[in-house]
C-alpha positions as a printed Julia matrix, in Angstrom:
366×3 Matrix{Float64}:
  0.45  -64.73  33.44
  2.38  -67.31  35.46
  5.77  -66.58  37.0
  8.18  -67.93  39.59
  8.9   -65.86  42.69
 10.54  -66.18  46.11
  7.71  -65.94  48.65
  8.02  -65.2   52.36
  5.1   -66.94  54.11
  6.03  -66.35  57.76
  8.9   -65.17  59.95
 11.53  -66.15  60.83
 11.72  -68.3   57.74
 13.48  -69.02  54.48
 11.89  -68.11  51.16
  9.84  -70.59  49.13
  9.9   -70.62  45.33
  6.28  -70.58  44.17
  4.48  -70.23  40.86
  2.27  -67.15  41.15
 -0.37  -65.58  38.99
  0.54  -62.02  37.98
 -2.26  -59.71  36.91
 -1.98  -57.22  34.08
 -0.56  -53.75  34.84
 -3.27  -51.18  35.57
 -3.32  -47.44  34.87
  0.01  -45.84  35.72
  1.7   -49.22  36.24
  4.44  -51.06  34.36
  5.43  -54.7   34.19
  9.16  -55.37  34.43
 10.92  -58.52  33.29
 13.56  -58.73  36.01
 17.12  -59.38  34.83
 18.87  -59.25  38.21
 17.96  -58.67  41.84
 20.33  -57.89  44.72
 20.09  -59.54  48.13
 19.97  -56.7   50.65
 20.35  -56.81  54.42
 16.89  -55.25  54.72
 15.43  -58.3   52.96
 17.2   -60.51  55.49
 15.83  -58.41  58.37
 12.33  -58.94  57.01
 12.88  -62.7   56.74
 14.0   -62.75  60.38
 10.97  -60.76  61.51
 12.97  -57.67  62.51
 11.06  -55.49  60.08
  7.25  -55.61  59.81
  5.72  -56.82  56.54
  2.27  -58.1   55.61
  2.6   -61.73  54.55
  2.75  -63.69  52.35
  4.92  -61.39  50.25
  7.46  -61.41  47.45
 10.4   -59.51  48.89
 13.35  -57.86  47.15
 13.78  -54.17  46.45
 17.03  -53.94  44.46
 16.08  -54.91  40.94
 16.7   -54.02  37.31
 15.15  -55.27  34.1
 13.29  -54.44  30.92
  9.86  -52.87  30.64
  7.69  -55.69  29.32
  4.26  -54.02  29.28
  2.78  -50.65  30.28
 -0.64  -49.77  31.63
 -2.92  -46.97  30.51
 -1.62  -43.45  31.03
  2.03  -44.43  31.44
  4.25  -41.66  30.07
  7.55  -42.0   31.96
  8.73  -45.22  30.29
  7.96  -47.29  27.22
  8.14  -50.99  26.43
 11.73  -52.12  25.87
 13.26  -49.53  28.18
 15.99  -50.74  30.53
 15.11  -49.62  34.05
 16.3   -49.69  37.63
 13.52  -50.13  40.18
 13.28  -47.51  42.92
 11.76  -48.53  46.24
 10.87  -44.89  46.89
  8.62  -43.81  44.0
  6.91  -40.49  44.58
  3.57  -38.91  43.79
  4.93  -35.45  42.97
  2.43  -33.4   44.96
  2.42  -34.34  48.68
  4.12  -32.27  51.41
  7.53  -33.91  51.0
  7.46  -33.94  47.21
  6.73  -30.22  47.31
  9.67  -29.78  49.72
 12.03  -31.36  47.18
 12.31  -34.58  49.23
 10.62  -37.13  46.96
 12.1   -40.14  48.73
  9.93  -39.24  51.75
  6.7   -39.22  49.68
  3.72  -39.57  52.02
  1.26  -40.94  49.47
  3.48  -43.77  48.29
  4.54  -44.5   51.87
  0.97  -45.1   52.99
  0.43  -47.71  50.28
  3.84  -49.37  50.61
  3.3   -50.28  54.26
  0.08  -52.08  53.28
  1.89  -54.27  50.76
 -0.14  -52.85  47.89
  0.42  -50.76  44.8
 -0.63  -47.15  44.39
 -4.18  -48.05  43.35
 -4.64  -50.09  46.53
 -4.46  -53.47  44.81
 -2.22  -56.52  44.96
 -1.12  -57.88  41.59
  0.26  -61.26  42.67
 -1.85  -64.26  43.65
 -1.26  -67.79  44.93
 -4.19  -70.22  45.01
 -6.48  -67.24  44.34
 -5.24  -65.42  47.44
 -3.19  -62.2   47.33
  0.56  -62.21  47.75
  1.69  -58.78  48.94
  4.21  -56.38  47.48
  7.44  -55.36  49.21
  8.77  -51.8   49.13
  6.85  -51.17  45.9
  9.31  -53.44  44.05
  9.19  -57.21  44.86
 12.19  -57.95  42.66
 12.91  -61.56  43.73
 10.67  -62.74  40.91
 10.78  -63.28  37.17
  8.42  -60.34  36.68
  7.07  -57.54  38.81
  4.54  -54.73  38.47
  5.49  -51.34  39.89
  4.29  -47.73  39.67
  5.72  -45.96  36.64
  7.4   -43.48  39.0
  9.49  -46.35  40.37
 10.82  -47.45  36.97
 13.84  -45.28  36.2
 15.26  -45.61  32.66
 19.01  -46.02  32.24
 21.18  -46.31  29.14
 20.84  -49.67  27.36
 24.59  -50.35  27.21
 24.72  -50.39  31.03
 24.75  -54.09  32.1
 21.56  -54.96  33.97
 23.32  -57.27  36.45
 25.24  -54.24  37.68
 22.31  -51.88  37.23
 20.34  -53.66  39.96
 22.9   -52.51  42.55
 21.92  -48.9   41.94
 18.43  -49.6   43.25
 19.51  -49.66  46.88
 23.12  -50.28  47.96
 25.01  -48.06  45.55
 22.55  -45.17  45.69
 22.42  -45.31  49.49
 26.19  -45.41  49.95
 27.12  -42.98  47.19
 24.38  -40.53  48.2
 25.3   -40.96  51.86
 28.8   -39.72  51.08
 28.16  -37.1   48.4
 24.74  -35.71  49.37
 24.3   -36.44  53.07
 28.01  -36.33  53.91
 28.73  -33.25  51.77
 32.26  -34.53  51.26
 34.59  -31.99  49.67
 38.01  -32.28  48.04
 40.81  -33.05  50.53
 38.31  -34.18  53.2
 39.09  -36.94  55.67
 36.49  -39.73  55.71
 36.01  -42.93  57.67
 33.51  -45.6   56.61
 32.46  -48.2   59.19
 31.24  -51.36  57.46
 32.36  -52.48  54.0
 29.41  -54.3   52.57
 27.83  -53.03  49.36
 26.6   -49.81  50.99
 29.93  -49.03  52.64
 31.88  -49.79  49.46
 29.6   -47.4   47.59
 30.18  -44.72  50.24
 33.93  -45.18  49.8
 33.53  -44.66  46.07
 31.39  -41.59  46.62
 34.12  -40.17  48.87
 36.77  -40.95  46.26
 34.8   -39.35  43.43
 34.1   -36.3   45.63
 37.86  -35.83  46.11
 38.5   -36.97  49.69
 42.22  -37.38  50.39
 41.91  -39.72  53.4
 39.39  -42.57  53.18
 39.61  -45.1   55.99
 37.68  -48.35  55.59
 36.75  -50.28  58.74
 35.4   -53.83  58.9
 36.0   -57.17  60.61
 36.31  -59.09  57.33
 39.68  -58.89  55.6
 38.25  -59.8   52.17
 35.88  -56.84  52.34
 38.77  -54.61  53.41
 40.73  -55.75  50.36
 37.8   -54.8   48.14
 37.56  -51.46  49.95
 41.15  -50.69  48.97
 40.43  -51.76  45.41
 37.53  -49.31  45.06
 39.25  -46.29  46.58
 39.98  -46.51  50.3
 43.4   -45.1   51.21
 43.6   -47.11  54.43
 41.84  -50.26  55.67
 41.74  -51.54  59.25
 40.22  -54.57  60.93
 38.45  -53.23  64.02
 39.07  -56.48  65.92
 42.78  -55.68  65.75
 42.95  -51.88  65.56
 40.98  -49.15  67.31
 39.29  -46.97  64.63
 39.23  -43.99  66.99
 42.96  -44.06  67.63
 43.71  -44.78  63.98
 41.79  -41.81  62.57
 43.24  -39.47  65.23
 46.69  -40.47  64.05
 45.86  -39.44  60.49
 44.14  -36.15  61.31
 46.41  -34.41  63.83
 44.27  -35.68  66.68
 41.01  -34.16  65.42
 39.01  -37.0   63.88
 37.32  -37.39  60.5
 35.58  -34.57  58.67
 32.9   -37.12  57.77
 32.2   -40.42  59.52
 29.87  -42.83  57.71
 28.23  -45.81  59.4
 27.15  -48.65  57.09
 26.95  -51.78  59.22
 23.74  -51.34  61.24
 25.09  -52.34  64.65
 25.35  -50.49  67.94
 29.13  -50.86  67.98
 29.51  -49.51  64.43
 27.25  -46.53  65.17
 29.31  -45.81  68.31
 32.53  -46.01  66.27
 31.18  -43.63  63.65
 30.16  -41.13  66.31
 33.42  -41.18  68.24
 35.68  -41.04  65.17
 34.09  -37.79  63.94
 35.85  -34.53  64.66
 34.2   -31.59  66.47
 32.36  -29.64  63.79
 32.27  -32.7   61.56
 29.43  -34.66  60.05
 28.19  -38.15  60.95
 26.08  -40.07  58.42
 24.23  -43.15  59.66
 23.18  -45.45  56.82
 22.77  -48.78  58.63
 19.96  -49.57  61.02
 19.8   -51.68  64.16
 16.98  -54.2   64.7
 13.6   -52.6   65.4
 13.33  -51.33  68.99
 17.05  -51.56  69.83
 18.37  -48.42  71.5
 21.58  -46.65  70.53
 23.84  -44.91  73.07
 26.02  -41.86  72.41
 29.67  -41.79  73.54
 30.57  -38.96  75.95
 33.03  -37.24  73.62
 30.15  -36.61  71.21
 28.84  -34.05  73.67
 32.03  -32.03  73.32
 31.91  -29.56  70.43
 29.47  -29.25  67.55
 28.57  -32.13  65.25
 25.91  -32.82  62.66
 24.31  -36.27  62.74
 22.4   -37.3   59.63
 20.3   -40.42  59.26
 19.3   -41.35  55.71
 17.88  -44.55  54.22
 18.47  -43.71  50.55
 21.38  -41.3   50.62
 19.19  -38.2   50.22
 18.88  -39.23  46.59
 16.5   -38.36  43.78
 16.47  -41.66  41.89
 15.06  -40.36  38.6
 17.99  -37.95  38.43
 20.68  -39.97  40.19
 20.33  -43.47  38.7
 21.24  -42.28  35.17
 24.17  -40.3   36.61
 25.5   -43.39  38.38
 25.1   -45.43  35.2
 27.2   -42.84  33.37
 29.85  -42.9   36.1
 30.14  -46.67  35.68
 30.29  -46.52  31.89
 32.99  -43.81  32.16
 35.08  -46.05  34.46
 34.67  -43.82  37.5
 32.3   -46.03  39.52
 33.35  -49.64  40.14
 30.53  -52.19  40.37
 31.97  -55.42  38.96
 34.01  -56.33  42.02
 31.13  -55.58  44.39
 29.26  -58.67  43.17
 30.6   -61.54  45.27
 28.08  -64.22  44.32
 25.69  -64.89  41.42
 22.82  -67.3   41.95
 19.7   -68.6   40.24
 16.37  -67.91  41.92
 16.25  -71.5   43.15
 19.34  -70.9   45.32
 18.24  -67.6   46.84
 18.34  -68.91  50.42
 22.0   -69.86  49.95
 22.68  -66.24  49.07
 20.97  -64.97  52.2
 22.93  -67.47  54.3
 26.17  -66.1   52.84
 24.96  -62.56  53.56
 24.13  -63.46  57.17
 27.59  -64.96  57.62
 29.25  -61.83  56.23
 30.81  -63.65  53.29
 29.63  -61.36  50.5
 29.68  -57.71  49.58
 26.63  -58.33  47.4
 24.98  -61.47  46.13
 22.63  -61.18  43.18
 19.95  -63.35  41.63
 20.24  -63.58  37.85
 17.22  -64.47  35.73
């Protein structure tokens, strides 16, 4: 079948809308008609060449849609199901799957880095040449084919334009707070960076019962949204020192949990130094490939736990439906996290807005 998709041909470069040929789903694969796809900072990093990817490729890894067709042997979903795409599908039997860490699946990881699906094939073609897959999702397209393990069903009354956010940003931030951060009732929390991931971490902290939630950013609009979704305090780090601010709220100790969600050296340093001795630091953002991170001296004083997680220590097949329920029960706010809605033809405008820090999340609607 023919479909339109945003193709990355080289780096650094914008995306090009192309008509591609999409093969039929094979055994264990499902075809998804994409309803919405979020523009993630990781996509932007790939476009800039900061993250390796075999090209040409259809990028995008934060998608939701409807199962359009299933391949032989598919048992986890059926045609017509509403699903969120997971960029960390798992085989169920490798070392990490057996350890209860499916998001670290070795078997799927080997294939994903080659830009192929689990059977070692590419399903997208342009002028009879393969176009490679991205993070086992490739959601910036009208349709995509993914492993059945990566198609997670959610309730059909959950709007698909908000469902796409669960696929990366919301799961990463929420899981970073609740699972990696182990936030407890009455905890003190500081979140550095208030994009979609940071806003989701703030909501995770709120739902977990934190009594102090400090949002830090350099964009006042994002700080306003942070207050709307549950932050108790919001500070612009160009005007206020996060370290001094959190000490003033915690009797000079620092935060029980410091969460970094901006992916910069300065934000990682701020997260480290605002944590209290004995506290927990969760690093969700990532600096450009090869850039070194330095530790502030006070980090060497007293015990601390430093956790790095790319997907919030989540188990998508369990957690995506839970997050959908939280939204439908008015406990998780997603509507105000969508700052911009665009057609596929304007996808580069969305990435420009992301680069300039103007959006919490931009989404492509099909």
